[in-house]
Each structure stands twice: as C-alpha cells, then as structure tokens.
Backbone as a chain_set.jsonl record, in Angstrom:
{"seq": "MEILKAIGMIVLGYLSGSILTCQLIGKKIGVDLYQVGTKNPGAANLYRKGGRIYGIIGFVLDAAKGVIPVFLAKGVLGLSPWVAALVGIAAIVGHDWPLYFKFRGGRGLSTSIGVTAYLLFLPFLIALLVGTFVGLIARGIPAIRGYAIPIGGAAGFLVMLIISTYTGEPAPLVFYVFAASTVGLIRNLPPFLRLVREWKITYVSPRL", "coords": {"N": [[-12.012, 29.733, -2.658], [-11.588, 27.381, -4.138], [-9.233, 26.545, -2.975], [-10.066, 25.908, -0.381], [-11.774, 23.775, -0.966], [-9.886, 21.991, -1.965], [-8.23, 21.552, 0.289], [-10.127, 20.459, 2.006], [-10.752, 18.058, 0.629], [-8.308, 16.74, 0.693], [-8.024, 16.325, 3.435], [-10.285, 14.708, 3.772], [-9.45, 12.529, 2.237], [-7.352, 11.553, 3.836], [-8.764, 10.875, 6.21], [-10.538, 8.978, 5.208], [-8.722, 7.018, 4.365], [-7.816, 6.284, 6.855], [-9.625, 4.508, 7.884], [-9.456, 1.394, 8.863], [-10.34, -1.111, 7.233], [-9.901, -3.884, 7.034], [-9.057, -4.619, 9.598], [-11.387, -4.015, 11.004], [-13.175, -5.822, 9.823], [-11.904, -8.168, 10.6], [-12.195, -8.051, 13.413], [-14.935, -8.39, 13.577], [-15.24, -11.049, 12.891], [-13.899, -12.258, 14.857], [-11.093, -12.113, 14.814], [-8.183, -10.588, 15.668], [-6.175, -8.626, 13.962], [-3.923, -7.306, 14.755], [-2.758, -8.982, 16.525], [-2.19, -11.454, 15.428], [-0.507, -13.604, 13.015], [1.325, -11.675, 10.758], [0.878, -9.469, 12.201], [-0.061, -7.266, 10.958], [-2.514, -4.99, 10.003], [-3.81, -5.541, 7.454], [-4.939, -6.538, 4.12], [-3.622, -8.891, 3.247], [-2.839, -10.214, 5.612], [-5.359, -10.602, 6.746], [-6.437, -12.277, 4.828], [-4.888, -14.583, 5.194], [-5.38, -15.252, 7.894], [-8.074, -14.892, 8.396], [-9.479, -15.942, 6.324], [-10.145, -16.656, 2.828], [-12.317, -15.353, 1.481], [-12.988, -13.182, 3.167], [-10.535, -11.878, 3.104], [-10.363, -11.048, 0.422], [-12.585, -9.343, 0.281], [-11.745, -7.419, 2.127], [-9.496, -6.424, 0.787], [-10.668, -5.216, -1.488], [-12.223, -3.208, -0.27], [-10.225, -1.73, 1.009], [-8.855, -0.777, -1.218], [-10.902, 0.702, -2.393], [-11.371, 2.756, -0.543], [-9.369, 4.496, -1.063], [-9.726, 5.144, -3.741], [-12.29, 6.358, -3.881], [-12.262, 9.038, -2.543], [-10.399, 10.275, -4.277], [-11.694, 10.093, -6.731], [-13.927, 11.711, -6.156], [-12.659, 14.181, -5.83], [-11.42, 14.579, -8.339], [-13.198, 13.665, -10.409], [-15.786, 14.503, -9.675], [-15.775, 17.062, -8.316], [-14.01, 18.32, -9.969], [-11.415, 19.193, -9.451], [-7.901, 20.166, -9.62], [-5.326, 18.13, -11.252], [-3.107, 18.028, -9.548], [-4.23, 18.303, -7.008], [-5.797, 15.99, -6.933], [-3.748, 14.085, -6.943], [-2.541, 14.644, -4.46], [-4.663, 14.051, -2.746], [-4.847, 11.302, -3.156], [-2.346, 10.477, -2.119], [-2.751, 11.262, 0.521], [-4.75, 9.474, 1.318], [-3.361, 7.057, 1.258], [-1.389, 7.567, 3.189], [-3.104, 7.84, 5.358], [-4.004, 5.186, 5.658], [-1.606, 3.958, 6.348], [-0.79, 5.33, 8.653], [-3.113, 5.554, 10.634], [-5.63, 7.707, 11.916], [-7.729, 6.828, 13.558], [-6.829, 4.545, 14.779], [-4.73, 4.837, 16.563], [-2.538, 5.535, 15.021], [-1.397, 3.209, 14.125], [-1.019, 1.475, 11.481], [-1.477, -0.312, 8.326], [0.532, -1.517, 5.56], [-0.143, -0.201, 3.331], [-0.455, -1.199, 0.728], [-2.779, -2.211, -0.63], [-4.465, 0.056, -0.727], [-2.794, 1.779, -2.15], [-2.699, 0.393, -4.563], [-5.364, 0.683, -5.442], [-5.633, 3.536, -5.782], [-3.533, 4.075, -7.58], [-4.254, 2.499, -9.782], [-6.521, 3.864, -10.582], [-5.552, 6.429, -11.259], [-3.398, 5.99, -13.031], [-3.869, 3.9, -15.157], [-2.913, 2.15, -17.301], [0.025, 2.088, -17.044], [-0.065, 1.061, -14.468], [-1.108, -1.548, -14.852], [1.02, -2.814, -16.177], [3.003, -2.601, -14.193], [1.752, -4.091, -12.216], [1.736, -6.688, -13.313], [4.51, -7.185, -13.434], [5.194, -6.896, -10.702], [3.627, -8.955, -9.572], [4.766, -11.193, -10.809], [7.415, -11.084, -9.808], [6.827, -11.348, -7.081], [5.763, -13.959, -7.036], [8.013, -15.432, -7.733], [9.608, -14.827, -5.515], [8.073, -16.06, -3.557], [8.599, -18.682, -4.067], [11.118, -19.074, -3.108], [12.583, -20.278, -0.328], [14.009, -18.774, 1.659], [13.087, -16.162, 1.482], [10.392, -16.309, 1.377], [8.354, -15.455, 3.156], [8.331, -12.764, 2.728], [7.305, -12.134, 0.318], [5.151, -10.515, -0.601], [5.775, -7.704, 0.137], [8.171, -7.547, -1.354], [7.333, -8.02, -3.999], [5.601, -5.824, -4.212], [7.436, -3.7, -3.987], [8.911, -4.094, -6.334], [6.92, -3.607, -8.225], [6.363, -0.864, -7.757], [8.829, 0.206, -8.437], [8.868, -0.264, -11.185], [6.716, 1.382, -11.883], [7.821, 3.868, -11.264], [9.878, 4.038, -13.175], [8.399, 3.917, -15.594], [6.635, 6.152, -15.363], [8.46, 8.215, -15.25], [9.918, 8.154, -17.646], [8.145, 8.095, -19.777], [6.775, 10.362, -20.267], [4.596, 11.111, -18.599], [2.103, 13.282, -17.095], [3.186, 15.943, -14.892], [1.898, 16.019, -12.245], [1.154, 13.327, -11.912], [3.568, 11.971, -12.035], [4.713, 13.044, -9.752], [2.924, 11.946, -7.885], [3.528, 9.177, -8.088], [6.223, 9.11, -7.24], [5.932, 10.113, -4.629], [4.128, 8.252, -3.482], [5.692, 5.958, -3.698], [7.795, 6.626, -2.002], [6.475, 6.821, 0.484], [5.616, 4.153, 0.646], [8.102, 2.855, 0.766], [9.118, 3.792, 3.212], [7.192, 2.726, 4.955], [7.472, -0.001, 4.532], [9.997, -0.533, 5.317], [10.71, -1.736, 7.875], [10.016, -4.639, 7.579], [11.829, -5.288, 5.507], [14.266, -4.757, 6.733], [14.169, -6.699, 8.709], [14.355, -8.936, 7.087], [16.974, -8.668, 6.108], [18.381, -8.97, 8.517], [17.698, -11.611, 9.164], [18.881, -12.964, 7.021], [21.562, -12.444, 7.572], [21.887, -13.811, 10.009], [21.264, -16.428, 9.232], [22.834, -17.033, 6.921], [25.245, -15.569, 6.852], [26.478, -15.309, 9.454], [27.058, -18.091, 10.235], [29.273, -18.62, 8.646], [31.293, -17.094, 9.59]], "CA": [[-12.97, 28.621, -2.578], [-10.933, 26.184, -4.664], [-8.242, 26.113, -1.98], [-10.811, 25.258, 0.697], [-12.207, 22.469, -1.485], [-8.702, 21.137, -2.054], [-7.847, 21.175, 1.658], [-11.172, 19.564, 2.496], [-10.63, 16.751, -0.007], [-7.083, 16.104, 1.209], [-8.379, 15.846, 4.781], [-11.197, 13.582, 3.58], [-8.631, 11.405, 1.786], [-6.659, 10.986, 5.002], [-9.75, 10.265, 7.112], [-11.017, 7.77, 4.542], [-7.642, 6.031, 4.458], [-7.642, 5.883, 8.254], [-10.576, 3.444, 8.229], [-8.804, 0.105, 8.615], [-11.462, -2.005, 6.961], [-9.536, -5.281, 7.311], [-9.09, -4.803, 11.045], [-12.796, -4.01, 11.41], [-13.724, -7.113, 9.409], [-11.303, -9.173, 11.466], [-12.832, -8.0, 14.736], [-16.286, -8.922, 13.424], [-15.188, -12.513, 12.813], [-13.128, -12.745, 16.001], [-9.655, -12.153, 14.533], [-7.517, -9.303, 15.859], [-5.01, -8.679, 13.085], [-2.761, -6.78, 15.469], [-2.243, -10.013, 17.416], [-1.95, -12.73, 14.741], [0.247, -13.561, 11.759], [2.336, -10.621, 10.636], [0.409, -8.349, 13.044], [-0.329, -6.151, 10.061], [-3.965, -4.922, 9.786], [-4.058, -5.38, 6.027], [-5.683, -7.583, 3.425], [-2.867, -10.144, 3.181], [-2.938, -10.88, 6.914], [-6.753, -11.033, 6.882], [-6.581, -13.41, 3.905], [-4.267, -15.769, 5.8], [-5.885, -15.595, 9.226], [-9.527, -14.794, 8.456], [-10.093, -16.674, 5.226], [-9.988, -16.089, 1.494], [-13.407, -14.434, 1.14], [-12.83, -11.949, 3.945], [-9.338, -11.202, 2.614], [-10.698, -10.382, -0.844], [-13.466, -8.211, 0.618], [-10.901, -6.403, 2.758], [-8.668, -5.807, -0.253], [-11.525, -4.346, -2.307], [-12.593, -2.036, 0.53], [-9.011, -0.924, 1.209], [-8.604, -0.08, -2.481], [-11.997, 1.654, -2.618], [-11.284, 3.925, 0.339], [-8.446, 5.422, -1.705], [-10.282, 5.569, -5.028], [-13.478, 7.208, -3.721], [-11.958, 10.473, -2.398], [-9.724, 10.775, -5.479], [-12.755, 10.259, -7.728], [-14.718, 12.885, -5.78], [-11.859, 15.378, -6.087], [-11.129, 14.747, -9.762], [-14.33, 13.418, -11.291], [-17.014, 15.198, -9.261], [-15.517, 18.486, -8.069], [-13.199, 18.861, -11.058], [-10.207, 19.839, -8.939], [-6.735, 19.977, -10.484], [-4.609, 16.859, -11.089], [-2.24, 18.104, -8.373], [-5.064, 18.028, -5.836], [-6.132, 14.56, -6.99], [-2.551, 13.346, -6.519], [-2.376, 14.847, -3.017], [-5.733, 13.304, -2.079], [-4.436, 9.899, -3.198], [-1.269, 10.301, -1.146], [-3.343, 11.398, 1.849], [-5.456, 8.225, 1.616], [-2.339, 6.047, 1.55], [-0.82, 7.936, 4.493], [-4.12, 7.516, 6.35], [-3.98, 3.744, 5.898], [-0.345, 3.599, 7.002], [-0.775, 5.939, 9.984], [-4.532, 5.91, 10.771], [-6.032, 8.525, 13.059], [-8.662, 6.118, 14.428], [-6.208, 3.348, 15.358], [-3.5, 5.254, 17.251], [-1.501, 5.651, 14.002], [-0.83, 1.881, 13.866], [-1.71, 1.04, 10.28], [-0.899, -1.348, 7.484], [1.629, -1.113, 4.687], [-0.69, 0.668, 2.298], [-0.374, -1.739, -0.621], [-4.108, -2.294, -1.251], [-4.916, 1.42, -1.005], [-1.936, 2.27, -3.228], [-3.142, -0.261, -5.795], [-6.604, 1.318, -5.868], [-5.388, 4.904, -6.248], [-2.666, 4.031, -8.759], [-5.043, 1.971, -10.905], [-7.445, 4.913, -11.027], [-4.839, 7.564, -11.84], [-2.488, 5.584, -14.117], [-4.338, 2.532, -15.337], [-2.05, 1.328, -18.155], [1.288, 1.806, -16.352], [-0.358, 0.213, -13.317], [-1.244, -2.933, -15.302], [2.376, -3.33, -16.427], [3.659, -2.739, -12.891], [1.086, -5.192, -11.507], [2.239, -7.938, -13.87], [5.899, -7.358, -12.995], [5.19, -7.117, -9.262], [3.085, -10.288, -9.313], [5.772, -12.163, -11.247], [8.513, -11.059, -8.825], [6.3, -11.906, -5.841], [5.657, -15.419, -7.191], [9.383, -15.958, -7.658], [10.031, -14.722, -4.111], [7.326, -17.062, -2.795], [9.204, -19.99, -4.308], [12.443, -19.123, -2.487], [12.305, -20.429, 1.113], [14.626, -17.759, 2.512], [12.365, -14.886, 1.42], [8.984, -16.613, 1.107], [7.49, -14.647, 4.014], [8.41, -11.356, 2.34], [6.962, -12.093, -1.106], [4.265, -9.392, -0.916], [6.513, -6.432, 0.055], [9.156, -7.59, -2.438], [6.575, -7.813, -5.228], [5.134, -4.439, -4.209], [8.583, -2.833, -4.274], [9.212, -4.242, -7.76], [5.872, -2.905, -8.96], [6.556, 0.583, -7.646], [10.03, 0.547, -9.214], [8.429, -0.203, -12.584], [5.904, 2.591, -12.011], [8.743, 5.013, -11.28], [10.558, 4.068, -14.475], [7.427, 4.232, -16.648], [6.128, 7.515, -15.222], [9.542, 9.174, -15.47], [10.47, 8.126, -19.002], [7.125, 8.035, -20.836], [6.134, 11.658, -20.424], [3.363, 11.297, -17.84], [1.99, 14.639, -16.534], [3.954, 16.164, -13.661], [1.206, 15.598, -11.014], [1.151, 11.868, -11.795], [4.942, 11.598, -11.689], [4.838, 13.386, -8.334], [2.179, 10.958, -7.113], [4.263, 7.911, -8.067], [7.394, 9.283, -6.385], [5.483, 10.266, -3.25], [3.574, 6.972, -3.032], [6.818, 5.039, -3.56], [8.531, 7.023, -0.795], [5.663, 6.394, 1.633], [5.678, 2.693, 0.684], [9.44, 2.46, 1.219], [9.197, 4.067, 4.654], [6.314, 1.809, 5.69], [7.932, -1.375, 4.369], [11.394, -0.652, 5.742], [10.899, -2.741, 8.944], [10.139, -6.021, 7.112], [13.054, -5.474, 4.736], [15.361, -4.823, 7.703], [14.092, -8.037, 9.323], [14.865, -9.879, 6.09], [18.439, -8.545, 6.113], [18.876, -9.578, 9.764], [17.551, -13.067, 9.042], [19.909, -13.436, 6.099], [22.852, -12.398, 8.278], [21.899, -14.887, 11.004], [21.204, -17.738, 8.583], [23.825, -17.296, 5.877], [26.529, -14.884, 7.047], [27.09, -15.637, 10.755], [27.679, -19.415, 10.305], [30.528, -18.679, 7.89], [32.305, -16.294, 10.27]], "C": [[-12.344, 27.312, -3.048], [-9.93, 25.631, -3.663], [-8.932, 25.38, -0.83], [-11.303, 23.874, 0.27], [-11.03, 21.491, -1.507], [-8.286, 20.64, -0.677], [-8.848, 20.175, 2.23], [-11.053, 18.165, 1.914], [-9.38, 16.009, 0.46], [-7.335, 15.539, 2.604], [-9.305, 14.631, 4.684], [-10.438, 12.339, 3.119], [-7.929, 10.73, 2.948], [-7.626, 10.263, 5.929], [-10.323, 8.983, 6.522], [-9.972, 6.66, 4.631], [-7.459, 5.486, 5.856], [-8.614, 4.799, 8.706], [-9.939, 2.102, 7.871], [-9.867, -0.972, 8.444], [-11.129, -3.465, 7.29], [-9.54, -5.564, 8.813], [-10.531, -4.847, 11.551], [-13.475, -5.321, 11.027], [-13.199, -8.218, 10.316], [-11.954, -9.214, 12.837], [-14.23, -8.594, 14.691], [-16.298, -10.451, 13.422], [-14.291, -13.109, 13.908], [-11.635, -12.872, 15.774], [-9.077, -10.751, 14.696], [-6.211, -9.328, 15.073], [-3.757, -8.106, 13.732], [-2.065, -7.863, 16.289], [-1.857, -11.306, 16.706], [-1.111, -12.516, 13.487], [1.35, -12.527, 11.758], [2.029, -9.416, 11.523], [0.189, -7.081, 12.229], [-1.822, -6.117, 9.74], [-4.337, -4.677, 8.328], [-4.704, -6.603, 5.42], [-4.947, -8.922, 3.403], [-2.971, -10.92, 4.49], [-4.361, -11.379, 7.164], [-7.011, -12.252, 6.006], [-6.056, -14.692, 4.558], [-4.979, -16.212, 7.073], [-7.411, -15.546, 9.334], [-10.245, -15.548, 7.362], [-10.05, -15.914, 3.918], [-11.052, -15.031, 1.181], [-13.248, -13.106, 1.868], [-11.597, -11.164, 3.484], [-9.603, -10.438, 1.329], [-11.59, -9.17, -0.597], [-12.658, -7.072, 1.227], [-10.036, -5.68, 1.756], [-9.475, -4.808, -1.078], [-11.877, -3.075, -1.547], [-11.391, -1.13, 0.781], [-8.664, -0.146, -0.058], [-9.639, 1.019, -2.695], [-11.865, 2.905, -1.765], [-10.243, 4.933, -0.151], [-9.03, 5.994, -2.987], [-11.403, 6.585, -4.841], [-13.136, 8.677, -3.509], [-11.24, 11.069, -3.606], [-10.752, 11.011, -6.584], [-13.598, 11.494, -7.428], [-13.969, 14.171, -6.121], [-11.71, 15.638, -7.585], [-12.38, 14.68, -10.635], [-15.582, 14.194, -10.962], [-16.778, 16.695, -9.103], [-14.659, 19.125, -9.159], [-11.967, 19.602, -10.591], [-8.997, 19.438, -9.777], [-6.095, 18.608, -10.263], [-3.664, 16.85, -9.889], [-3.019, 17.781, -7.108], [-5.427, 16.544, -5.788], [-4.958, 13.708, -6.52], [-2.357, 13.449, -5.004], [-3.446, 14.093, -2.217], [-5.38, 11.819, -2.043], [-3.338, 9.6, -2.201], [-1.824, 10.345, 0.276], [-4.065, 10.113, 2.262], [-4.468, 7.118, 1.983], [-1.707, 6.302, 2.917], [-1.812, 7.6, 5.615], [-4.144, 6.035, 6.675], [-2.731, 3.341, 6.683], [-0.261, 4.127, 8.438], [-2.178, 6.465, 10.301], [-4.857, 6.661, 12.06], [-6.847, 7.708, 14.055], [-8.037, 4.926, 15.149], [-4.829, 3.665, 15.938], [-2.292, 5.231, 16.312], [-0.755, 4.33, 13.748], [-1.56, 1.279, 12.673], [-1.019, -0.079, 9.543], [0.228, -0.802, 6.632], [1.152, -0.363, 3.461], [-0.746, 0.098, 0.9], [-1.738, -1.752, -1.318], [-4.624, -0.908, -1.631], [-4.103, 2.038, -2.137], [-2.352, 1.678, -4.567], [-4.399, 0.413, -6.332], [-6.376, 2.691, -6.47], [-4.572, 4.898, -7.547], [-3.418, 3.518, -9.986], [-5.987, 3.027, -11.454], [-6.71, 6.034, -11.761], [-3.991, 7.179, -13.056], [-2.769, 4.128, -14.481], [-3.372, 1.669, -16.145], [-0.692, 1.049, -17.512], [1.083, 0.891, -15.147], [-0.446, -1.259, -13.725], [0.132, -3.57, -15.544], [3.097, -3.581, -15.106], [3.069, -3.907, -12.101], [1.602, -6.543, -11.996], [3.665, -8.224, -13.405], [5.947, -7.671, -11.504], [4.678, -8.495, -8.89], [4.097, -11.364, -9.671], [6.915, -12.244, -10.238], [8.059, -11.671, -7.501], [6.183, -13.42, -5.891], [7.034, -16.079, -7.126], [9.862, -15.956, -6.208], [9.34, -15.773, -3.251], [7.93, -18.458, -2.957], [10.588, -20.141, -3.713], [12.262, -19.168, -0.97], [12.825, -19.288, 1.988], [13.86, -16.439, 2.537], [10.871, -15.072, 1.212], [8.038, -15.714, 1.906], [7.454, -13.177, 3.643], [8.006, -11.164, 0.876], [6.117, -10.872, -1.458], [5.007, -8.054, -0.927], [7.553, -6.405, -1.048], [8.465, -7.359, -3.782], [6.072, -6.384, -5.343], [6.246, -3.463, -4.552], [8.955, -2.89, -5.759], [8.192, -3.503, -8.614], [6.049, -1.403, -8.93], [7.795, 1.036, -8.414], [9.686, 0.669, -10.691], [7.596, 1.051, -12.827], [6.787, 3.834, -12.079], [9.407, 5.151, -12.645], [9.596, 4.506, -15.579], [6.992, 5.692, -16.571], [7.199, 8.558, -15.527], [9.921, 9.275, -16.943], [9.426, 8.038, -20.112], [6.306, 9.314, -20.916], [4.79, 11.8, -19.728], [3.305, 12.726, -17.29], [2.682, 14.743, -15.169], [3.212, 15.74, -12.389], [1.227, 14.083, -10.809], [2.546, 11.345, -11.462], [5.187, 11.886, -10.206], [4.131, 12.348, -7.466], [2.966, 9.658, -6.982], [5.479, 8.004, -7.153], [6.983, 9.365, -4.915], [4.949, 8.951, -2.697], [4.682, 5.947, -2.821], [7.612, 5.342, -2.297], [7.792, 6.58, 0.46], [5.721, 4.872, 1.775], [7.016, 2.191, 1.185], [9.584, 2.651, 2.719], [8.406, 3.021, 5.442], [6.796, 0.367, 5.61], [9.383, -1.57, 4.776], [11.579, -1.693, 6.843], [10.96, -4.176, 8.438], [11.398, -6.279, 6.296], [14.279, -5.546, 5.654], [15.375, -6.168, 8.416], [14.65, -9.088, 8.375], [16.388, -9.858, 6.061], [19.026, -9.203, 7.347], [18.802, -11.101, 9.687], [18.602, -13.653, 8.114], [21.279, -13.458, 6.776], [22.974, -13.564, 9.253], [22.011, -16.251, 10.336], [22.388, -18.03, 7.686], [25.191, -16.68, 6.135], [27.207, -15.344, 8.322], [27.717, -17.025, 10.789], [29.034, -19.517, 9.589], [31.665, -17.938, 8.593], [33.049, -17.123, 11.323]], "O": [[-12.544, 26.263, -2.435], [-9.787, 24.417, -3.512], [-8.442, 24.353, -0.36], [-11.254, 22.922, 1.048], [-11.158, 20.329, -1.121], [-8.022, 19.452, -0.492], [-8.472, 19.182, 2.852], [-11.234, 17.182, 2.633], [-9.399, 14.787, 0.604], [-6.918, 14.425, 2.92], [-9.139, 13.652, 5.412], [-10.74, 11.227, 3.552], [-7.904, 9.503, 3.049], [-7.338, 9.156, 6.385], [-10.567, 8.016, 7.244], [-10.295, 5.511, 4.933], [-7.0, 4.357, 6.033], [-8.453, 4.231, 9.786], [-9.893, 1.726, 6.7], [-10.239, -1.653, 9.399], [-11.989, -4.2, 7.774], [-9.978, -6.63, 9.245], [-10.852, -5.64, 12.436], [-14.255, -5.872, 11.804], [-13.95, -9.093, 10.747], [-12.234, -10.291, 13.364], [-14.669, -9.228, 15.65], [-17.251, -11.071, 13.894], [-13.969, -14.297, 13.889], [-10.969, -13.649, 16.459], [-9.434, -9.835, 13.954], [-5.25, -9.982, 15.479], [-2.644, -8.4, 13.294], [-0.919, -7.69, 16.702], [-1.251, -12.179, 17.326], [-1.014, -11.405, 12.966], [2.202, -12.506, 12.646], [2.81, -8.467, 11.593], [0.249, -5.969, 12.754], [-2.36, -7.111, 9.252], [-5.072, -3.745, 8.004], [-4.983, -7.583, 6.11], [-5.575, -9.974, 3.527], [-3.168, -12.135, 4.484], [-4.551, -12.457, 7.728], [-7.732, -13.164, 6.411], [-6.69, -15.744, 4.487], [-5.161, -17.407, 7.303], [-7.979, -16.105, 10.273], [-11.453, -15.776, 7.436], [-9.933, -14.689, 3.897], [-10.736, -13.952, 0.68], [-13.358, -12.039, 1.266], [-11.611, -9.933, 3.472], [-9.129, -9.315, 1.159], [-11.387, -8.107, -1.183], [-12.858, -5.906, 0.888], [-9.853, -4.466, 1.849], [-9.021, -3.693, -1.336], [-11.836, -1.983, -2.114], [-11.52, 0.094, 0.768], [-8.232, 1.004, 0.013], [-9.307, 2.124, -3.122], [-12.21, 3.999, -2.213], [-10.232, 6.083, 0.288], [-8.855, 7.175, -3.289], [-11.461, 7.576, -5.569], [-13.67, 9.518, -4.233], [-11.445, 12.239, -3.93], [-10.685, 12.016, -7.291], [-13.948, 12.243, -8.341], [-14.554, 15.127, -6.631], [-11.854, 16.771, -8.045], [-12.593, 15.535, -11.495], [-16.365, 14.517, -11.856], [-17.498, 17.505, -9.688], [-14.595, 20.351, -9.254], [-11.515, 20.537, -11.252], [-9.061, 18.483, -10.551], [-6.291, 17.991, -9.216], [-3.44, 15.804, -9.279], [-2.526, 17.067, -6.235], [-5.372, 15.919, -4.729], [-5.14, 12.732, -5.793], [-2.045, 12.457, -4.345], [-3.165, 13.562, -1.143], [-5.584, 11.152, -1.028], [-3.386, 8.584, -1.508], [-1.417, 9.56, 1.132], [-3.999, 9.71, 3.423], [-4.71, 6.34, 2.905], [-1.513, 5.376, 3.704], [-1.417, 7.135, 6.685], [-4.288, 5.659, 7.838], [-2.792, 2.49, 7.57], [0.27, 3.459, 9.324], [-2.415, 7.671, 10.247], [-4.411, 6.289, 13.146], [-6.684, 7.869, 15.265], [-8.661, 4.355, 16.043], [-3.892, 2.876, 15.823], [-1.171, 4.948, 16.734], [0.361, 4.325, 13.23], [-2.603, 0.644, 12.836], [-0.099, -0.715, 10.059], [0.808, 0.24, 6.938], [1.962, 0.065, 2.639], [-1.056, 0.827, -0.042], [-1.84, -1.345, -2.475], [-5.155, -0.717, -2.725], [-4.652, 2.739, -2.986], [-2.358, 2.371, -5.585], [-4.499, 0.685, -7.528], [-6.876, 2.981, -7.557], [-4.884, 5.625, -8.49], [-3.245, 4.034, -11.09], [-6.227, 3.081, -12.66], [-7.197, 6.534, -12.775], [-3.878, 7.957, -14.004], [-1.99, 3.235, -14.147], [-3.042, 0.562, -15.719], [-0.284, -0.11, -17.436], [1.933, 0.057, -14.837], [0.079, -2.125, -13.026], [0.372, -4.716, -15.164], [3.719, -4.625, -14.912], [3.789, -4.624, -11.406], [1.872, -7.437, -11.194], [3.994, -9.35, -13.03], [6.647, -8.591, -11.081], [5.225, -9.14, -7.996], [4.27, -12.332, -8.932], [7.337, -13.335, -9.856], [8.805, -12.42, -6.87], [6.469, -14.098, -4.903], [7.196, -17.148, -6.537], [10.438, -16.932, -5.727], [9.942, -16.317, -2.325], [7.784, -19.31, -2.08], [11.181, -21.216, -3.796], [11.824, -18.179, -0.383], [12.164, -18.883, 2.944], [13.966, -15.679, 3.5], [10.158, -14.116, 0.907], [7.024, -15.261, 1.374], [6.643, -12.42, 4.177], [8.332, -10.144, 0.269], [6.335, -10.253, -2.5], [4.892, -7.317, -1.907], [7.803, -5.348, -1.627], [8.955, -6.59, -4.609], [6.104, -5.792, -6.422], [6.04, -2.515, -5.309], [9.272, -1.868, -6.368], [8.544, -2.854, -9.599], [5.904, -0.736, -9.954], [7.81, 2.13, -8.978], [10.149, 1.585, -11.371], [7.747, 1.709, -13.856], [6.525, 4.745, -12.864], [9.486, 6.247, -13.199], [9.933, 5.358, -16.401], [6.977, 6.393, -17.583], [6.892, 9.651, -16.004], [10.214, 10.365, -17.435], [9.791, 7.917, -21.282], [5.259, 9.344, -21.562], [3.924, 12.533, -20.208], [4.351, 13.326, -17.043], [2.754, 13.778, -14.408], [3.838, 15.146, -11.511], [1.309, 13.606, -9.677], [2.689, 10.39, -10.698], [5.789, 11.08, -9.497], [4.662, 11.919, -6.442], [3.063, 9.098, -5.89], [5.742, 7.087, -6.376], [7.617, 8.753, -4.057], [5.274, 8.572, -1.572], [4.628, 5.156, -1.878], [8.052, 4.427, -1.6], [8.393, 6.035, 1.386], [5.858, 4.355, 2.884], [7.076, 1.219, 1.939], [10.106, 1.781, 3.416], [8.876, 2.498, 6.453], [6.552, -0.413, 6.531], [9.938, -2.654, 4.599], [12.524, -2.478, 6.766], [11.879, -4.898, 8.824], [11.977, -7.363, 6.376], [15.214, -6.301, 5.389], [16.439, -6.719, 8.698], [15.335, -10.018, 8.801], [17.023, -10.91, 5.998], [20.032, -9.907, 7.265], [19.733, -11.795, 10.096], [19.152, -14.719, 8.389], [22.062, -14.387, 6.574], [24.011, -14.223, 9.326], [22.746, -17.123, 10.799], [22.9, -19.149, 7.681], [26.2, -17.218, 5.681], [28.376, -15.729, 8.297], [28.818, -17.164, 11.322], [29.84, -20.397, 9.894], [32.837, -18.113, 8.259], [33.941, -16.608, 11.997]]}, "num_chains": 1, "name": "protein.A"}
C-alpha cells in the first residue's frame, strides 16, 4: 500500500509540474511565451513580456505546484523523506518536460525554489542570497547580462550542494539537491552553450 501511495504521489508531482502556469497566464493576456523574449515559458519571461504583476503571480504558482505535492506526500500522507524528495524531483522534471505541452517546458527555477525552500529552508535562504548576489553582478556585466538568471541559479545550486554535503543533512535531502542540480544543469545547458558561443564570436574570433 505504501508503495502504491509513493508511486501515485510521484506521478502526481510530475503531472502537477507539467502545468505551465506562466504560459497559461500569458495566453490569457495575449502573450505566447514560446514566441517572445527568451521563448521560455517561465516566470522571468512572463515578467519581462507580460508585466511585473503577472510575472510575480506566475512565479508563485510555479513554486506552489512543486510545494503542494511534496507537502501532500510528506505532511499529509506521512510518506518517507525519500518519497518526498522523489516527488519534488518529479515536479521539477514535469515543469522542464511537461506532458501537456509536448515536453517543451521551462528551466525549472521557480519550481525548484519552491520545493527546495520547503525541504531545506535554512540552506535555501543562504543559497538564495548568494544566487541573487551573483545574478546582480552578472546583470551589471554587459557581456553576460542576458544570462543573469541562469548564472545566479547555478551559483545558488552550487551553494546548496556544498551546504547539504558538508553539514550533515539527511541522505534523502542530499540526494534531492544533487538530483535537482543535475536536472537544472541539463535544462540550462543550452543557454550556457549560447553564452560560450557568443563569447567566442565577440572576444576570441576578433583576436585570431
């Protein structure tokens, strides 16, 4: 019975994550996030192209769709921390590769923030401060300004990895951080590769 509950919650986590709330909000206000800006159906693109209020609402909903299934698994059903971690990962994977949108999702940052804040609140706060600081620095550098959010997110996850590994966090939470970081790296690889190409074109090629 416990196994069936666990499987059911993991599936629910994925299906919940697959609801691209920012894209749905964008369509309601006449903005197709797949066609504008970064073409990413996430909160940052909605913030830029749909307005501040809609971007904030989208961020909150994207975070909530990860927190709710994890809360149900851990807080309501009392399932093990391992199951809660897997449900959180499933929600992030759902956002990145959503069933309802032909597996064309966002980068999972908002959903990752929600799940991580719920599971590891204190380490998350430290990582958030570091990630925000790095992102602000990146925003002030013209060559990487457009990549400030993924750069800040990567810095935050790096801090989470260090904290969870060296401060004795329970094994399920360490697993969650490593898994979420891996998914985030895979999903954010394209923008980082574009950044490398742009640097080569702008700074390396002219010197050759």
